Amino acid sequence: LTNTSISDAQEMETIWTILPAIILILIALPSLRILYLTDEINDPSFTIKSIGHQWYWTYEYTDYGGLIFNSYMLPPLFLEPGDLRLLDVDNRVVLPVEAPVRMMITSQDVLHSWTVPSLGLKTDAIPGRLNQTTFTATRPGVYYGQCSEICGANHSFMPIVLELIP
Amino acid sequence: MLDVEAQEPPKGKWSTPPFDPRFPNQNQTRNCYQNFLDYHRCLKTRTRRGKSTQPCEYYFRVYHSLCPSSWVESWNEQIKNGTFAGKI
């Protein structure tokens, strides 16, 4: 059970290294192009800023003035019947439906990530960088999300709640 | 006239900053910073020439809408102290 008849196979080794590399490049180039194409140009109705902190979010509505507020998770002792544990917050982000919204997301301290899975949103909050995401919600309701980048002891306790009103 | 300490945008019809083709991608850091610089440069130039600073309001509105207030406060503080790194 020794490999006396197989010494080396330089040609085969070269082929099965180069060929998969070419195949991967052929997959990656259109994929990157599509990634940038999905970042469509749209005309937002208004802009909201979301700033991540340890361990809460600050929202700024500054198009028409200076509405700035913090959004903390409701502690279990403060929950009302019907509230969702670890998801509900004291101040929700209130938005209109059918309006293109531009969210500008950043962080004041460490990495966070602003996520609302039911709207297909996830954008990293990076200190010193301003990331933009746009969306248009079509259905009124309350949408929940949670911080999606590990940010310390209370990473699991800084949820995001959007309240979309018609 | 809008100065460094202005916290409220001027009155008048304004929706939100439009799409800026100079900054088409997700990273809008430079969009915010550039409009902040442009506002102060506009203010400085027009004041020096004795002209109205009303055209500078556009830049003010854009950076006021895009930039986090903590960034703006920090930059304003640096301008006041003479330590702002940008070229105005």
mmCIF file of C-alpha atoms in Angstrom:
data_model
loop_
_atom_site.group_PDB
_atom_site.id
_atom_site.type_symbol
_atom_site.label_atom_id
_atom_site.label_comp_id
_atom_site.label_asym_id
_atom_site.label_seq_id
_atom_site.Cartn_x
_atom_site.Cartn_y
_atom_site.Cartn_z
ATOM 1 C CA LEU A 1 0.000 0.000 0.000
ATOM 2 C CA THR A 2 2.712 2.402 -0.982
ATOM 3 C CA ASN A 3 2.525 4.914 -3.788
ATOM 4 C CA THR A 4 5.486 3.613 -5.772
ATOM 5 C CA SER A 5 3.833 4.329 -9.132
ATOM 6 C CA ILE A 6 2.879 7.924 -8.327
ATOM 7 C CA SER A 7 5.793 10.265 -8.056
ATOM 8 C CA ASP A 8 4.544 13.658 -9.134
ATOM 9 C CA ALA A 9 1.892 15.151 -11.397
ATOM 10 C CA GLN A 10 2.952 18.671 -11.977
ATOM 11 C CA GLU A 11 0.640 19.302 -14.932
ATOM 12 C CA MET A 12 -2.450 18.050 -13.093
ATOM 13 C CA GLU A 13 -1.568 20.083 -10.004
ATOM 14 C CA THR A 14 -1.206 23.222 -12.122
ATOM 15 C CA ILE A 15 -4.497 22.660 -13.919
ATOM 16 C CA TRP A 16 -6.541 22.025 -10.813
ATOM 17 C CA THR A 17 -5.123 25.120 -9.147
ATOM 18 C CA ILE A 18 -5.467 27.572 -12.043
ATOM 19 C CA LEU A 19 -8.854 26.380 -13.320
ATOM 20 C CA PRO A 20 -10.758 26.788 -10.026
ATOM 21 C CA ALA A 21 -9.139 30.196 -9.571
ATOM 22 C CA ILE A 22 -10.423 31.284 -12.985
ATOM 23 C CA ILE A 23 -13.868 29.895 -12.217
ATOM 24 C CA LEU A 24 -13.988 31.818 -8.936
ATOM 25 C CA ILE A 25 -12.980 35.051 -10.655
ATOM 26 C CA LEU A 26 -15.708 34.510 -13.254
ATOM 27 C CA ILE A 27 -18.209 34.158 -10.426
ATOM 28 C CA ALA A 28 -16.891 37.078 -8.370
ATOM 29 C CA LEU A 29 -16.841 39.790 -11.039
ATOM 30 C CA PRO A 30 -20.561 39.739 -11.937
ATOM 31 C CA SER A 31 -21.364 39.245 -8.271
ATOM 32 C CA LEU A 32 -19.552 42.444 -7.301
ATOM 33 C CA ARG A 33 -21.219 44.296 -10.171
ATOM 34 C CA ILE A 34 -24.640 43.159 -8.953
ATOM 35 C CA LEU A 35 -23.749 44.171 -5.399
ATOM 36 C CA TYR A 36 -23.159 47.746 -6.506
ATOM 37 C CA LEU A 37 -26.174 47.738 -8.828
ATOM 38 C CA THR A 38 -28.471 46.839 -5.931
ATOM 39 C CA ASP A 39 -27.426 50.103 -4.245
ATOM 40 C CA GLU A 40 -29.945 52.005 -6.299
ATOM 41 C CA ILE A 41 -30.201 55.740 -6.740
ATOM 42 C CA ASN A 42 -33.415 56.913 -5.218
ATOM 43 C CA ASP A 43 -34.884 60.173 -4.120
ATOM 44 C CA PRO A 44 -35.503 60.045 -0.378
ATOM 45 C CA SER A 45 -38.280 62.020 1.271
ATOM 46 C CA PHE A 46 -36.334 62.522 4.423
ATOM 47 C CA THR A 47 -33.195 61.585 6.291
ATOM 48 C CA ILE A 48 -32.786 60.121 9.767
ATOM 49 C CA LYS A 49 -29.532 59.555 11.543
ATOM 50 C CA SER A 50 -28.976 56.577 13.790
ATOM 51 C CA ILE A 51 -26.009 56.641 16.139
ATOM 52 C CA GLY A 52 -24.971 53.548 18.052
ATOM 53 C CA HIS A 53 -23.724 53.784 21.611
ATOM 54 C CA GLN A 54 -22.918 51.286 24.303
ATOM 55 C CA TRP A 55 -25.725 50.244 24.730
ATOM 56 C CA TYR A 56 -28.504 52.248 23.113
ATOM 57 C CA TRP A 57 -29.340 54.039 19.873
ATOM 58 C CA THR A 58 -29.728 57.771 19.319
ATOM 59 C CA TYR A 59 -31.968 58.951 16.508
ATOM 60 C CA GLU A 60 -31.767 62.401 14.963
ATOM 61 C CA TYR A 61 -34.448 63.896 12.773
ATOM 62 C CA THR A 62 -32.741 67.085 11.615
ATOM 63 C CA ASP A 63 -34.304 67.834 8.240
ATOM 64 C CA TYR A 64 -36.838 70.188 9.770
ATOM 65 C CA GLY A 65 -35.375 71.109 13.115
ATOM 66 C CA GLY A 66 -33.592 69.269 15.860
ATOM 67 C CA LEU A 67 -35.488 66.250 17.139
ATOM 68 C CA ILE A 68 -32.925 64.054 18.850
ATOM 69 C CA PHE A 69 -33.762 61.244 21.242
ATOM 70 C CA ASN A 70 -32.310 58.087 22.742
ATOM 71 C CA SER A 71 -33.851 54.661 22.408
ATOM 72 C CA TYR A 72 -33.192 52.282 25.289
ATOM 73 C CA MET A 73 -34.452 48.749 25.681
ATOM 74 C CA LEU A 74 -37.313 48.500 28.166
ATOM 75 C CA PRO A 75 -35.986 46.717 31.263
ATOM 76 C CA PRO A 76 -38.021 43.617 32.187
ATOM 77 C CA LEU A 77 -39.442 45.341 35.264
ATOM 78 C CA PHE A 78 -40.903 48.100 33.098
ATOM 79 C CA LEU A 79 -42.652 45.872 30.584
ATOM 80 C CA GLU A 80 -46.396 46.223 30.184
ATOM 81 C CA PRO A 81 -48.547 43.172 29.362
ATOM 82 C CA GLY A 82 -48.172 42.552 25.653
ATOM 83 C CA ASP A 83 -44.693 44.081 25.386
ATOM 84 C CA LEU A 84 -41.931 41.955 23.965
ATOM 85 C CA ARG A 85 -39.054 41.139 26.306
ATOM 86 C CA LEU A 86 -35.626 42.248 25.003
ATOM 87 C CA LEU A 87 -37.239 43.871 21.966
ATOM 88 C CA ASP A 88 -39.399 46.773 23.037
ATOM 89 C CA VAL A 89 -37.881 50.191 23.607
ATOM 90 C CA ASP A 90 -38.893 53.381 25.351
ATOM 91 C CA ASN A 91 -38.795 55.573 22.217
ATOM 92 C CA ARG A 92 -39.528 54.076 18.845
ATOM 93 C CA VAL A 93 -38.444 55.380 15.469
ATOM 94 C CA VAL A 94 -41.657 56.647 13.919
ATOM 95 C CA LEU A 95 -41.786 56.770 10.145
ATOM 96 C CA PRO A 96 -44.450 57.151 7.466
ATOM 97 C CA VAL A 97 -45.183 54.305 5.046
ATOM 98 C CA GLU A 98 -44.720 54.650 1.295
ATOM 99 C CA ALA A 99 -42.003 57.280 1.804
ATOM 100 C CA PRO A 100 -38.403 56.599 0.758
ATOM 101 C CA VAL A 101 -36.318 57.026 3.882
ATOM 102 C CA ARG A 102 -32.575 57.560 4.005
ATOM 103 C CA MET A 103 -30.928 56.221 7.180
ATOM 104 C CA MET A 104 -27.471 57.478 8.027
ATOM 105 C CA ILE A 105 -25.835 55.118 10.482
ATOM 106 C CA THR A 106 -22.749 55.618 12.563
ATOM 107 C CA SER A 107 -21.396 54.867 15.995
ATOM 108 C CA GLN A 108 -20.085 56.959 18.826
ATOM 109 C CA ASP A 109 -17.870 54.305 20.352
ATOM 110 C CA VAL A 110 -17.450 50.723 19.103
ATOM 111 C CA LEU A 111 -18.846 48.754 16.190
ATOM 112 C CA HIS A 112 -22.588 48.158 16.185
ATOM 113 C CA SER A 113 -24.989 47.116 13.460
ATOM 114 C CA TRP A 114 -28.429 48.547 12.806
ATOM 115 C CA THR A 115 -30.721 45.771 11.702
ATOM 116 C CA VAL A 116 -34.391 45.337 10.870
ATOM 117 C CA PRO A 117 -34.648 41.875 9.310
ATOM 118 C CA SER A 118 -38.305 42.136 8.276
ATOM 119 C CA LEU A 119 -37.407 45.105 6.064
ATOM 120 C CA GLY A 120 -34.225 43.486 4.767
ATOM 121 C CA LEU A 121 -31.992 46.036 6.482
ATOM 122 C CA LYS A 122 -28.608 45.538 8.025
ATOM 123 C CA THR A 123 -25.982 48.237 8.081
ATOM 124 C CA ASP A 124 -22.879 48.399 10.221
ATOM 125 C CA ALA A 125 -22.439 51.331 12.558
ATOM 126 C CA ILE A 126 -18.754 52.201 12.391
ATOM 127 C CA PRO A 127 -17.159 55.004 14.416
ATOM 128 C CA GLY A 128 -15.880 57.745 12.140
ATOM 129 C CA ARG A 129 -17.831 56.526 9.134
ATOM 130 C CA LEU A 130 -21.313 57.405 7.944
ATOM 131 C CA ASN A 131 -23.106 54.538 6.217
ATOM 132 C CA GLN A 132 -26.219 55.114 4.221
ATOM 133 C CA THR A 133 -29.110 52.773 3.650
ATOM 134 C CA THR A 134 -32.423 53.568 2.037
ATOM 135 C CA PHE A 135 -35.737 51.822 2.229
ATOM 136 C CA THR A 136 -39.419 52.303 1.520
ATOM 137 C CA ALA A 137 -41.807 50.462 3.768
ATOM 138 C CA THR A 138 -45.122 49.574 2.234
ATOM 139 C CA ARG A 139 -47.003 48.178 5.223
ATOM 140 C CA PRO A 140 -47.767 49.973 8.486
ATOM 141 C CA GLY A 141 -46.852 48.257 11.703
ATOM 142 C CA VAL A 142 -44.110 47.766 14.235
ATOM 143 C CA TYR A 143 -40.831 46.283 13.069
ATOM 144 C CA TYR A 144 -38.181 44.946 15.414
ATOM 145 C CA GLY A 145 -34.473 44.387 15.095
ATOM 146 C CA GLN A 146 -31.451 43.864 17.298
ATOM 147 C CA CYS A 147 -27.888 45.081 17.297
ATOM 148 C CA SER A 148 -25.935 42.758 15.027
ATOM 149 C CA GLU A 149 -22.311 43.462 15.816
ATOM 150 C CA ILE A 150 -20.820 42.394 19.109
ATOM 151 C CA CYS A 151 -20.312 45.521 21.143
ATOM 152 C CA GLY A 152 -19.794 44.575 24.744
ATOM 153 C CA ALA A 153 -21.704 43.320 27.725
ATOM 154 C CA ASN A 154 -25.150 44.549 26.683
ATOM 155 C CA HIS A 155 -24.890 43.877 22.982
ATOM 156 C CA SER A 156 -28.056 41.763 23.159
ATOM 157 C CA PHE A 157 -29.953 44.511 24.946
ATOM 158 C CA MET A 158 -30.034 47.393 22.501
ATOM 159 C CA PRO A 159 -32.894 46.644 20.112
ATOM 160 C CA ILE A 160 -34.292 48.730 17.288
ATOM 161 C CA VAL A 161 -38.000 49.355 16.858
ATOM 162 C CA LEU A 162 -39.553 51.069 13.864
ATOM 163 C CA GLU A 163 -43.153 52.174 14.026
ATOM 164 C CA LEU A 164 -44.504 52.737 10.543
ATOM 165 C CA ILE A 165 -47.658 54.763 10.375
ATOM 166 C CA PRO A 166 -49.910 55.313 7.352
ATOM 167 C CA MET B 1 -26.381 85.227 8.599
ATOM 168 C CA LEU B 2 -25.615 81.693 9.629
ATOM 169 C CA ASP B 3 -22.601 81.334 11.803
ATOM 170 C CA VAL B 4 -20.691 78.551 13.423
ATOM 171 C CA GLU B 5 -23.095 78.418 16.343
ATOM 172 C CA ALA B 6 -26.284 78.159 14.288
ATOM 173 C CA GLN B 7 -28.207 75.112 15.394
ATOM 174 C CA GLU B 8 -31.430 75.483 13.458
ATOM 175 C CA PRO B 9 -31.766 75.429 9.686
ATOM 176 C CA PRO B 10 -33.153 78.607 8.109
ATOM 177 C CA LYS B 11 -36.862 78.733 7.396
ATOM 178 C CA GLY B 12 -38.074 77.970 3.920
ATOM 179 C CA LYS B 13 -38.965 75.049 1.693
ATOM 180 C CA TRP B 14 -36.616 72.141 2.237
ATOM 181 C CA SER B 15 -37.133 68.418 2.026
ATOM 182 C CA THR B 16 -33.917 66.479 2.402
ATOM 183 C CA PRO B 17 -30.507 66.461 0.704
ATOM 184 C CA PRO B 18 -30.854 65.176 -2.862
ATOM 185 C CA PHE B 19 -28.760 62.404 -4.343
ATOM 186 C CA ASP B 20 -25.198 63.644 -4.865
ATOM 187 C CA PRO B 21 -23.480 61.819 -7.736
ATOM 188 C CA ARG B 22 -20.076 62.661 -6.258
ATOM 189 C CA PHE B 23 -20.895 60.236 -3.452
ATOM 190 C CA PRO B 24 -22.979 57.459 -4.974
ATOM 191 C CA ASN B 25 -22.111 54.632 -2.599
ATOM 192 C CA GLN B 26 -22.845 53.564 0.911
ATOM 193 C CA ASN B 27 -20.072 55.549 2.551
ATOM 194 C CA GLN B 28 -21.404 59.071 2.960
ATOM 195 C CA THR B 29 -18.735 60.332 5.378
ATOM 196 C CA ARG B 30 -17.170 62.524 2.762
ATOM 197 C CA ASN B 31 -20.557 63.867 1.654
ATOM 198 C CA CYS B 32 -21.205 65.178 5.165
ATOM 199 C CA TYR B 33 -17.677 66.545 5.614
ATOM 200 C CA GLN B 34 -17.497 68.146 2.163
ATOM 201 C CA ASN B 35 -20.737 70.038 2.663
ATOM 202 C CA PHE B 36 -19.561 71.224 6.048
ATOM 203 C CA LEU B 37 -16.350 72.530 4.480
ATOM 204 C CA ASP B 38 -18.209 74.033 1.539
ATOM 205 C CA TYR B 39 -20.552 75.877 3.873
ATOM 206 C CA HIS B 40 -17.737 77.486 5.814
ATOM 207 C CA ARG B 41 -15.741 78.274 2.694
ATOM 208 C CA CYS B 42 -18.813 79.845 1.115
ATOM 209 C CA LEU B 43 -19.440 81.858 4.250
ATOM 210 C CA LYS B 44 -15.838 83.053 4.416
ATOM 211 C CA THR B 45 -15.628 83.980 0.741
ATOM 212 C CA ARG B 46 -18.947 85.776 0.511
ATOM 213 C CA THR B 47 -18.421 87.627 3.762
ATOM 214 C CA ARG B 48 -15.019 88.764 2.583
ATOM 215 C CA ARG B 49 -16.584 90.100 -0.616
ATOM 216 C CA GLY B 50 -19.415 91.778 1.238
ATOM 217 C CA LYS B 51 -22.076 89.670 -0.443
ATOM 218 C CA SER B 52 -25.147 87.992 0.970
ATOM 219 C CA THR B 53 -24.514 84.567 2.515
ATOM 220 C CA GLN B 54 -27.949 83.298 1.548
ATOM 221 C CA PRO B 55 -26.582 80.922 -1.153
ATOM 222 C CA CYS B 56 -24.553 79.205 1.548
ATOM 223 C CA GLU B 57 -27.724 78.028 3.221
ATOM 224 C CA TYR B 58 -27.907 75.038 0.890
ATOM 225 C CA TYR B 59 -24.646 73.631 2.220
ATOM 226 C CA PHE B 60 -25.794 74.303 5.758
ATOM 227 C CA ARG B 61 -29.013 72.384 5.206
ATOM 228 C CA VAL B 62 -27.223 69.436 3.622
ATOM 229 C CA TYR B 63 -24.652 68.982 6.337
ATOM 230 C CA HIS B 64 -27.257 69.647 9.020
ATOM 231 C CA SER B 65 -29.333 66.810 7.603
ATOM 232 C CA LEU B 66 -26.509 64.369 6.994
ATOM 233 C CA CYS B 67 -23.930 64.893 9.708
ATOM 234 C CA PRO B 68 -24.385 63.556 13.225
ATOM 235 C CA SER B 69 -24.762 66.456 15.610
ATOM 236 C CA SER B 70 -21.834 65.274 17.729
ATOM 237 C CA TRP B 71 -19.529 65.540 14.724
ATOM 238 C CA VAL B 72 -20.768 69.045 13.948
ATOM 239 C CA GLU B 73 -20.358 70.171 17.551
ATOM 240 C CA SER B 74 -16.854 68.762 17.647
ATOM 241 C CA TRP B 75 -15.876 70.477 14.395
ATOM 242 C CA ASN B 76 -17.423 73.772 15.497
ATOM 243 C CA GLU B 77 -15.458 73.562 18.728
ATOM 244 C CA GLN B 78 -12.274 72.942 16.771
ATOM 245 C CA ILE B 79 -12.984 75.907 14.496
ATOM 246 C CA LYS B 80 -13.520 78.093 17.531
ATOM 247 C CA ASN B 81 -10.261 76.909 19.060
ATOM 248 C CA GLY B 82 -8.366 77.169 15.776
ATOM 249 C CA THR B 83 -7.579 73.460 15.715
ATOM 250 C CA PHE B 84 -9.836 72.385 12.869
ATOM 251 C CA ALA B 85 -7.825 70.251 10.460
ATOM 252 C CA GLY B 86 -9.811 71.062 7.330
ATOM 253 C CA LYS B 87 -8.910 73.870 4.966
ATOM 254 C CA ILE B 88 -11.501 76.635 5.124
#
